[in-house]
Coordinates of C-alpha atoms in Angstrom, one line a residue:
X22 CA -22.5 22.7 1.2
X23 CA -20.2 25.0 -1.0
X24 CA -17.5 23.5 -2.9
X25 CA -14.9 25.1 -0.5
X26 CA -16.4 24.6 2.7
X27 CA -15.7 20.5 2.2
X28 CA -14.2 19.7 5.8
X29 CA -10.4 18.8 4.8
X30 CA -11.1 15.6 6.5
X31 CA -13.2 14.4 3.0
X32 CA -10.2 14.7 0.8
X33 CA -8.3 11.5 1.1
X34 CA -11.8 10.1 0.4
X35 CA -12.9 11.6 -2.2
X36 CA -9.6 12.3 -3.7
X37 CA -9.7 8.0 -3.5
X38 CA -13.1 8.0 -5.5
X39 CA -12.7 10.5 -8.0
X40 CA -9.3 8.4 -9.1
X41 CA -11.6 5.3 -9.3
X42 CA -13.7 6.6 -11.2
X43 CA -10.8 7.9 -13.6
X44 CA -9.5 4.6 -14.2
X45 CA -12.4 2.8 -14.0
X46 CA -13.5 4.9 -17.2
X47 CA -10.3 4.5 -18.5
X48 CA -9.7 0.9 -18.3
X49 CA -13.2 -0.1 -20.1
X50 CA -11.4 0.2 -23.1
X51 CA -7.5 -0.7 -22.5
X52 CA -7.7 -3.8 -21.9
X53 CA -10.4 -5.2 -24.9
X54 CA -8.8 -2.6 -27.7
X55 CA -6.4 -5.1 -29.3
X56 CA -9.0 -7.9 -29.7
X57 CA -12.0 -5.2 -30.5
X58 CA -9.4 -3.7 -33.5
X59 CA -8.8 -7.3 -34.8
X60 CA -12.5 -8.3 -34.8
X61 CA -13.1 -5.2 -36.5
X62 CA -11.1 -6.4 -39.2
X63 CA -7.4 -5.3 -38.6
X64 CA -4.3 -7.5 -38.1
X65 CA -1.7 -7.4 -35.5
X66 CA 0.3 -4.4 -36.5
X67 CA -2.5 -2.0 -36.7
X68 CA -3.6 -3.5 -33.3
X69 CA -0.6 -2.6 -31.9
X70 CA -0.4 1.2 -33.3
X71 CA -3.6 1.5 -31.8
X72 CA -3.2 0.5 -28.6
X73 CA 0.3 2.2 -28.4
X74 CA -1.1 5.4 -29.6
X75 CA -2.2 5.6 -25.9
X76 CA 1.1 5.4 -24.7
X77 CA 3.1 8.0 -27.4
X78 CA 0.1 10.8 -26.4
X79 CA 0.9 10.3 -22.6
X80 CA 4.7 10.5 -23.3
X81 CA 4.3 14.0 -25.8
X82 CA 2.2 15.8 -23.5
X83 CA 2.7 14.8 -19.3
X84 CA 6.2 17.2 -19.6
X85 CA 4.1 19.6 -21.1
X86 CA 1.7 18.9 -18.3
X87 CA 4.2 18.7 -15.5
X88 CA 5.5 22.1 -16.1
X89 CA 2.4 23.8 -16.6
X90 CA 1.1 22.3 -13.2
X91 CA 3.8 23.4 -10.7
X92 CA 4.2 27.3 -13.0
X93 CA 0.2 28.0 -12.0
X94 CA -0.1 25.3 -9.2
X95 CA -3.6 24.4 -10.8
X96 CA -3.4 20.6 -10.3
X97 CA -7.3 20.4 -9.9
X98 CA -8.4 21.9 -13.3
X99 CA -5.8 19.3 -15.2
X100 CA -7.5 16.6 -13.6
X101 CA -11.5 17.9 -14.3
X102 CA -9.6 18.2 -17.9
X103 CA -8.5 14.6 -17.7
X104 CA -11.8 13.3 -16.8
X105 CA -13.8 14.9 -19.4
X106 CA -11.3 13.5 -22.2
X107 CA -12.0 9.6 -20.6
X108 CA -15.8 10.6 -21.0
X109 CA -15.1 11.5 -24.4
X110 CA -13.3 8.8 -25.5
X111 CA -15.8 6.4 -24.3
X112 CA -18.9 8.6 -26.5
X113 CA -16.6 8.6 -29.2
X114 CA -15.3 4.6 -29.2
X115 CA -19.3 4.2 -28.8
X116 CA -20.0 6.2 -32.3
X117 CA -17.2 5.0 -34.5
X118 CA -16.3 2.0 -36.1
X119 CA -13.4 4.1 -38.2
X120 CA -10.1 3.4 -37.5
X121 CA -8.6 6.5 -38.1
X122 CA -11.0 7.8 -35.7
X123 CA -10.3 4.8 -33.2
X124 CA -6.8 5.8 -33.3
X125 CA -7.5 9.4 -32.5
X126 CA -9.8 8.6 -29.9
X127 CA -6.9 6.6 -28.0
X128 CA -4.2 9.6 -28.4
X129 CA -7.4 11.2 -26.6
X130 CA -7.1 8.6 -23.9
X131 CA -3.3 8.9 -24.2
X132 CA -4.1 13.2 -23.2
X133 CA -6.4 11.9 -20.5
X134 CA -4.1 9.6 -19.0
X135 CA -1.4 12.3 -18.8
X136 CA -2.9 14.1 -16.0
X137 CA -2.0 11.3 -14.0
X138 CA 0.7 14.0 -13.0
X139 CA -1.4 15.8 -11.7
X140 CA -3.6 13.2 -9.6
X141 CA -0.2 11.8 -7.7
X142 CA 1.4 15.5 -7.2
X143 CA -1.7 16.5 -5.8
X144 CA -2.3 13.5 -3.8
X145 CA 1.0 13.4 -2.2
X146 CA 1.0 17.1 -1.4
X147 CA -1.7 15.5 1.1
X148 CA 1.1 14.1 3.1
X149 CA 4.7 14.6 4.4
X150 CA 7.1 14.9 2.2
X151 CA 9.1 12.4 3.1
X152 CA 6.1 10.0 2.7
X153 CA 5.7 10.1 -0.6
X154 CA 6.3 6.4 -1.4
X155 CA 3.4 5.7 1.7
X156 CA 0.9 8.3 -0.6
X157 CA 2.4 6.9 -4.3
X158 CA 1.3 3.3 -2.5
X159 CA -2.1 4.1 -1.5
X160 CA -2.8 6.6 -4.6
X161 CA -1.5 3.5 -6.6
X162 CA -3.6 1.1 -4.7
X163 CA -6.7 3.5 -6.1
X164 CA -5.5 3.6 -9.9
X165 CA -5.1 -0.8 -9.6
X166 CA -8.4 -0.8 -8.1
X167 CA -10.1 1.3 -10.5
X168 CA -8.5 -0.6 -13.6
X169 CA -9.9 -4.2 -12.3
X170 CA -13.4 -2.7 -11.6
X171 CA -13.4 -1.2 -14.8
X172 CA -11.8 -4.5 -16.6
X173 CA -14.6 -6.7 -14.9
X174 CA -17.7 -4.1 -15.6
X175 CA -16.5 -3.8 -19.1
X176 CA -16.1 -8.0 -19.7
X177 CA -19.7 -8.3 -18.5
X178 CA -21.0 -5.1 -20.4
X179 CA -19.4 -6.6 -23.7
X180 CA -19.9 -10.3 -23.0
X181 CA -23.8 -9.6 -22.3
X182 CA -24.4 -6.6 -25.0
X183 CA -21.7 -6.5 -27.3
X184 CA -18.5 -4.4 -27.7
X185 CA -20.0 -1.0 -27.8
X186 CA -21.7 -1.8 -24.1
X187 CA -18.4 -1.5 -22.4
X188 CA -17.5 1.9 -24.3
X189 CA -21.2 3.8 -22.8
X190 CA -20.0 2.5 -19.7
X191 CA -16.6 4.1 -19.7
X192 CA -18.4 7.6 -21.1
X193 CA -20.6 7.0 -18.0
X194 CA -18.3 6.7 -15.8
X195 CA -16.3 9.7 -17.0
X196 CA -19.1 11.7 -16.4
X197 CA -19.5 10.5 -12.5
X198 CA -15.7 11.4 -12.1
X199 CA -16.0 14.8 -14.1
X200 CA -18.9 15.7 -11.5
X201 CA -17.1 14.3 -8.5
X202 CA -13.5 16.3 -9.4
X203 CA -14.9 19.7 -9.0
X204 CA -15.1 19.0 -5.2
X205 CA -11.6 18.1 -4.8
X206 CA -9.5 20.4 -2.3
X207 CA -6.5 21.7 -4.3
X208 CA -3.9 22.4 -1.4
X209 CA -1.8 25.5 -2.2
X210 CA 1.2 26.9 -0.5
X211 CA 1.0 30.4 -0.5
X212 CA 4.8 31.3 -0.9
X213 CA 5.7 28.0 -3.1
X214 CA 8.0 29.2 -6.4
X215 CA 6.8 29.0 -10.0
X216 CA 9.3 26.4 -11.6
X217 CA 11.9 28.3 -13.8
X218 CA 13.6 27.2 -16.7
X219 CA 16.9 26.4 -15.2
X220 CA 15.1 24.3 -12.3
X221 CA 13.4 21.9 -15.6
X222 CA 16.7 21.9 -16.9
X223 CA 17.8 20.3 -13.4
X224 CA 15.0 18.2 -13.2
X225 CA 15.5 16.6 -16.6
X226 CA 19.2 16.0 -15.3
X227 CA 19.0 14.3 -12.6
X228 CA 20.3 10.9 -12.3
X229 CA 18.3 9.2 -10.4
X230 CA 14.8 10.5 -12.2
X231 CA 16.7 9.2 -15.3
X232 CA 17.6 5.8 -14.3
X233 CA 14.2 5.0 -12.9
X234 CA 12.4 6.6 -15.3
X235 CA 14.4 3.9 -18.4
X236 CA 13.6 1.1 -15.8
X237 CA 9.6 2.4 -15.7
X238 CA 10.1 2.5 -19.9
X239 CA 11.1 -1.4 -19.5
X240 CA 8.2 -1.8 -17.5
X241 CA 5.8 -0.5 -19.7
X242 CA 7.3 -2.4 -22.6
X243 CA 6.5 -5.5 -20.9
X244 CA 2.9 -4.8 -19.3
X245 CA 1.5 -2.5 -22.5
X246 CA 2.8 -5.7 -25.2
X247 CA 1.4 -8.3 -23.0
X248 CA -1.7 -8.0 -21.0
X249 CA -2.7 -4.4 -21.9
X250 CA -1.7 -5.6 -25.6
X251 CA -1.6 -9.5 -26.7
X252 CA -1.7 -11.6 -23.4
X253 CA -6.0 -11.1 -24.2
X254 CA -5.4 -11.8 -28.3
X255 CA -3.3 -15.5 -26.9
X256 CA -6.4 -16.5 -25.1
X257 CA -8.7 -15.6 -27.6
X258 CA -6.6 -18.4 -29.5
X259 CA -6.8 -20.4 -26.1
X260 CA -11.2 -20.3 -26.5
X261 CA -11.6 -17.3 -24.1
X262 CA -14.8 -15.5 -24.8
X263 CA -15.3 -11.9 -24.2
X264 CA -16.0 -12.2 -19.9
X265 CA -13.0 -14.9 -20.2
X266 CA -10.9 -12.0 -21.0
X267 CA -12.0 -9.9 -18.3
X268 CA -11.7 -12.6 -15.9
X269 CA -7.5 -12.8 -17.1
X270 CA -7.5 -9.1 -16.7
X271 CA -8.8 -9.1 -13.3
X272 CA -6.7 -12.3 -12.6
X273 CA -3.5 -9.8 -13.6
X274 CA -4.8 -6.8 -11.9
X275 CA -5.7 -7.3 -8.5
X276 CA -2.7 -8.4 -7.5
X277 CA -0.7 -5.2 -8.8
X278 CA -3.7 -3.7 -6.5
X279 CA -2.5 -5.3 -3.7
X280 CA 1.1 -5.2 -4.6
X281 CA 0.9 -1.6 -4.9
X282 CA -0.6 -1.0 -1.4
X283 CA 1.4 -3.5 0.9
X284 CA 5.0 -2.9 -1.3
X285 CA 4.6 1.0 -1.2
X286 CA 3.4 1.2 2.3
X287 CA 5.1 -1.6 4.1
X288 CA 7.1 -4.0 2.4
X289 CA 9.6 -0.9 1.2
X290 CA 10.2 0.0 4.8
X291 CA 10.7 -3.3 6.1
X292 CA 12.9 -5.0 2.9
X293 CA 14.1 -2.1 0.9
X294 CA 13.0 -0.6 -2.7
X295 CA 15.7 -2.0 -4.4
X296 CA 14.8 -5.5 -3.5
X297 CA 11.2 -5.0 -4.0
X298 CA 12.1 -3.6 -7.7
X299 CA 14.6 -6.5 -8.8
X300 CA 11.8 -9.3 -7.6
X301 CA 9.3 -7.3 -9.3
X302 CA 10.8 -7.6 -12.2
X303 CA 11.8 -11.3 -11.7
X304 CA 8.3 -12.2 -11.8
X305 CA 7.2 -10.2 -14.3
X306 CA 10.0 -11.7 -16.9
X307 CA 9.6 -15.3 -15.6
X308 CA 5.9 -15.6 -16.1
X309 CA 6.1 -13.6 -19.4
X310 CA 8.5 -16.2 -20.5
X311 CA 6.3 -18.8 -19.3
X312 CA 3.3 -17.8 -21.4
X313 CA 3.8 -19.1 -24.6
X314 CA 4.1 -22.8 -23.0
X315 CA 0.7 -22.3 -21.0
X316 CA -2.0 -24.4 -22.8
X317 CA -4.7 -24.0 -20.1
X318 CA -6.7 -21.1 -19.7
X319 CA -7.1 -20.8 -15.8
X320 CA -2.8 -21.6 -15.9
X321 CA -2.4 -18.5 -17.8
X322 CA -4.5 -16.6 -15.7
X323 CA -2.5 -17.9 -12.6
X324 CA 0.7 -16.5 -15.4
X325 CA -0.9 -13.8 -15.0
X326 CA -1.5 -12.6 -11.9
X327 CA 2.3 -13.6 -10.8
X328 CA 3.2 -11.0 -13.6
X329 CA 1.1 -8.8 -12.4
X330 CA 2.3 -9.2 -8.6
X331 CA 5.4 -8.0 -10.0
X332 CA 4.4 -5.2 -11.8
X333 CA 2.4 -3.4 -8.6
X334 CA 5.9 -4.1 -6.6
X335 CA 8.3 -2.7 -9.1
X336 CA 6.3 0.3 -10.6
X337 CA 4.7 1.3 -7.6
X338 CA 8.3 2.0 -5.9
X339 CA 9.5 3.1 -9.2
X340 CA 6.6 5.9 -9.2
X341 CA 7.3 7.2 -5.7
X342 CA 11.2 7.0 -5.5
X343 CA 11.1 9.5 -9.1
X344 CA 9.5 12.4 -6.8
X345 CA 10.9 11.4 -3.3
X346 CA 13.7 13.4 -3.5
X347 CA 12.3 16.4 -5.1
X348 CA 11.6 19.5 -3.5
X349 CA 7.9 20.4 -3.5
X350 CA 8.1 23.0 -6.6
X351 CA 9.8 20.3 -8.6
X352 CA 7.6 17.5 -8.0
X353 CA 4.7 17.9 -11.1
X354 CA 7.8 18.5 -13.6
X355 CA 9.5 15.6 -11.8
X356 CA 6.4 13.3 -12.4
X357 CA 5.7 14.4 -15.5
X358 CA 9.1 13.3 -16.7
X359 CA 8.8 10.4 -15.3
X360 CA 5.1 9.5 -16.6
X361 CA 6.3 10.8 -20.3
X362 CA 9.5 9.0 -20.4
X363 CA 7.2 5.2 -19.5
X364 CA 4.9 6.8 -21.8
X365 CA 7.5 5.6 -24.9
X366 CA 7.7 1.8 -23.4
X367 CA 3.3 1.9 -23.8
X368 CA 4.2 2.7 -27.5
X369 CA 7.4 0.5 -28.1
X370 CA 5.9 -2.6 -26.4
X371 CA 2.7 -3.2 -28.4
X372 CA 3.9 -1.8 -31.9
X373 CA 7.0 -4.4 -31.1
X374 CA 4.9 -7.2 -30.2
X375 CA 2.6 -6.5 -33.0
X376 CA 5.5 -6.5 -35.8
X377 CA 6.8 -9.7 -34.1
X378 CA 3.8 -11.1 -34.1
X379 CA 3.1 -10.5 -38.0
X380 CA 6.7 -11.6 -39.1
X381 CA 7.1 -14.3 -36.9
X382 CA 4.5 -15.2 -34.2
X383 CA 3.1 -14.1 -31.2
X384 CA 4.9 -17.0 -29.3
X385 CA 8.4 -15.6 -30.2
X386 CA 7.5 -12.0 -28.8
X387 CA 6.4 -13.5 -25.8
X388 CA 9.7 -15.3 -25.1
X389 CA 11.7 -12.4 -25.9
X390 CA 9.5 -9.9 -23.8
X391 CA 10.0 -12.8 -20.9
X392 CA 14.0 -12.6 -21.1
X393 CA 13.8 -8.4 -21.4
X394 CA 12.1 -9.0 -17.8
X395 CA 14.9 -11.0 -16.5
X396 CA 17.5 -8.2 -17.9
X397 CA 15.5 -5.3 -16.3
X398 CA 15.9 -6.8 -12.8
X399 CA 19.6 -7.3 -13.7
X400 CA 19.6 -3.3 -14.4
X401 CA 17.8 -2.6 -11.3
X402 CA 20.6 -4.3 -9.2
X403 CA 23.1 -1.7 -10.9
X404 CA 20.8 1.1 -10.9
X405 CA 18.7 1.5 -7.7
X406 CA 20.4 2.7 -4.4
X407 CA 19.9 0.8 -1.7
X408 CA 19.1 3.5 0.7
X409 CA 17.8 6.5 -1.6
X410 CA 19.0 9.8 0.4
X411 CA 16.3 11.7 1.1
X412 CA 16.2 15.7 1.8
X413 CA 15.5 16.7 5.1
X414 CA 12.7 19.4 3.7
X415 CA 10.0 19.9 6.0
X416 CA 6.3 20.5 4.0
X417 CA 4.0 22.7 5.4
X418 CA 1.5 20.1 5.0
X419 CA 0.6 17.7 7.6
X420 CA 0.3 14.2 7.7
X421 CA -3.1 12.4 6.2
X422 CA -3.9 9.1 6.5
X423 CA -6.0 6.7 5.0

């Protein structure tokens, strides 16, 4: 069967498998990099540029990434792009013990990562538009999915054969989803405008893209400083060995998984985004807080995976509600605003953490990253409308489910 004669029925599908397969690569390395760069021989600091390079890449290049996607509406060749970076990376992580080259590779990772824009423009052009929180959900429900499977694969790879185990597996991966992406259906509308300059200039402007977009920075902040960052460095001092640490990851992961598909596709509907955003981050500050006073393994795991509860609830309805009032043309430059702005709190939380860490201790970042959760839910009460308004724009599109 020829590339375009896929029935259109397969795409929700394989659109599903190709993104977990993208952060399955991509999350054989996030999770391990700040206890790999200290075993290697760095300290906190350098741990922390490293793992933030991923985040400071993502936030230079999605606007970039955004605009280029809805000028040529060629959302499928950014994501084949974006899987063959994660496939690098992995080879590359694999080869070198280098940091220089280590930091590189993740600003690779960080380029990878950016076509995220791509991946959710394209996904929710799949569905109505005024169901883009339902597709953000489900797409996010994917990504979550991906991350824990590629967390626990990359534990046992490491655990069982030693660091560089878990990097082949993510270049292996890479390769399945680089494959697997040249068979995705790339929906174009015929008559849809090529984003000018004044329409970015609008996008960039708008208010309600801007406030969720800072509240997605805070977000970041805390998730890429604690268990994408230092959460896995605190058990390490706790006795955790190298599957122990994919256990916490999976422990903080799953439930953002199911967070992400019951908050974007129910829970929204039935309580409202707003409340779902202020809890989210209620949990994630409170359990942040909580960490430095956990002396247990298995209770920070359970730490864990209340933070991480919060996370899928607030970021999921943060992702969909900085699109869901954007006309179709918009959308890619929309969410690539969005994506680049979080991008900075994936740098600011782990270099942060890492300095606080060095001049202090790891204990004190903790607490403070705890109260900065508590203050974004206090933001999200000021900033989030209750009842976002939402265009009545028909898309040519019609409805897919899952």
């Amino acid at each position: 069967m020829s590339i375009n004669r896929i029935p259109s029925s397969y795409r929700i599908p394989l659109f599903c498998a190709v993104t977990l397969l993208f952060w399955m690569s991509m999350y054989t390395s996030v999770p391990i990099m700040a206890p790999y760069v200290e075993f290697l021989g760095g300290n906190h600091q350098l741990a922390g540029w490293i793992v933030g390079m991923y985040g400071i890449s993502q936030m230079l290049l999605r606007i970039p990434v955004g605009i280029m996607s809805d000028r040529f509406h060629k959302r499928k060749l950014f994501i084949t792009f974006g899987l063959f970076f994660t496939a690098i990376g992995g080879l590359g992580l694999w080869i070198t013990h280098d940091f220089t080259w280590i930091l590189i590779l993740r600003a690779l990772a960080g380029a990878a990562a950016a076509t995220w824009v791509d991946f959710t423009v394209l996904f929710t052009s799949y569905y109505k538009h005024e169901e883009s929180t339902k597709a953000i959900g489900t797409i996010s429900f994917f990504n979550s999915l991906g991350q824990v499977l590629g967390i626990l694969s990359a534990g046992w790879a490491a655990d069982s054969l030693g660091w560089e185990a878990a990097f082949i597996l993510g270049a292996l991966l890479g390769v399945l989803g680089f494959i697997g992406s040249f068979f995705l259906i790339e929906k174009i509308e015929p008559d849809a405008p090529k984003i000018t300059m004044r329409a970015i200039g609008n996008v960039a402007a708008d208010r309600t893209l801007l406030f969720v977009s800072l509240l997605a920075i805070l977000s970041q902040v805390l998730i890429f400083a604690t268990v994408f960052g230092f959460t896995p460095v605190y058990a390490t001092a706790l006795g955790a060995d190298k599957f122990s640490l994919s256990l916490l990851s999976l422990f903080a992961n799953v439930p953002v998984a199911l967070a992400s598909l019951f908050g974007g596709r129910k829970w929204a509907a039935k309580y409202g985004e707003k409340r779902m955003v202020v809890w989210g981050f209620v949990l994630m500050g409170i359990f942040t807080f909580t960490i430095p006073f956990t002396h247990h393994l298995w209770v920070l795991m359970i730490t864990q995976a209340f933070a991480g509860f919060g996370r899928g609830l607030s970021f999921t309805l943060l992702m969909g509600m900085s699109i869901k009032h954007m006309p179709a043309e918009k959308r890619a430059t929309a969410m690539g605003f969005f994506q680049a702005i979080y991008g900075l709190g994936m740098f600011v939380g782990p270099v942060l953490m890492g300095v606080i860490g060095d001049w202090f201790s790891l204990n004190q970042g903790f607490i403070v990253l705890g109260i900065l959760g508590v203050l974004s839910a206090l933001l999200s009460q000021w900033f989030v409308r209750s009842t976002p308004k939402i265009p009545a724009v028909q898309s040519s599109g019609s409805t897919a489910s899952l």
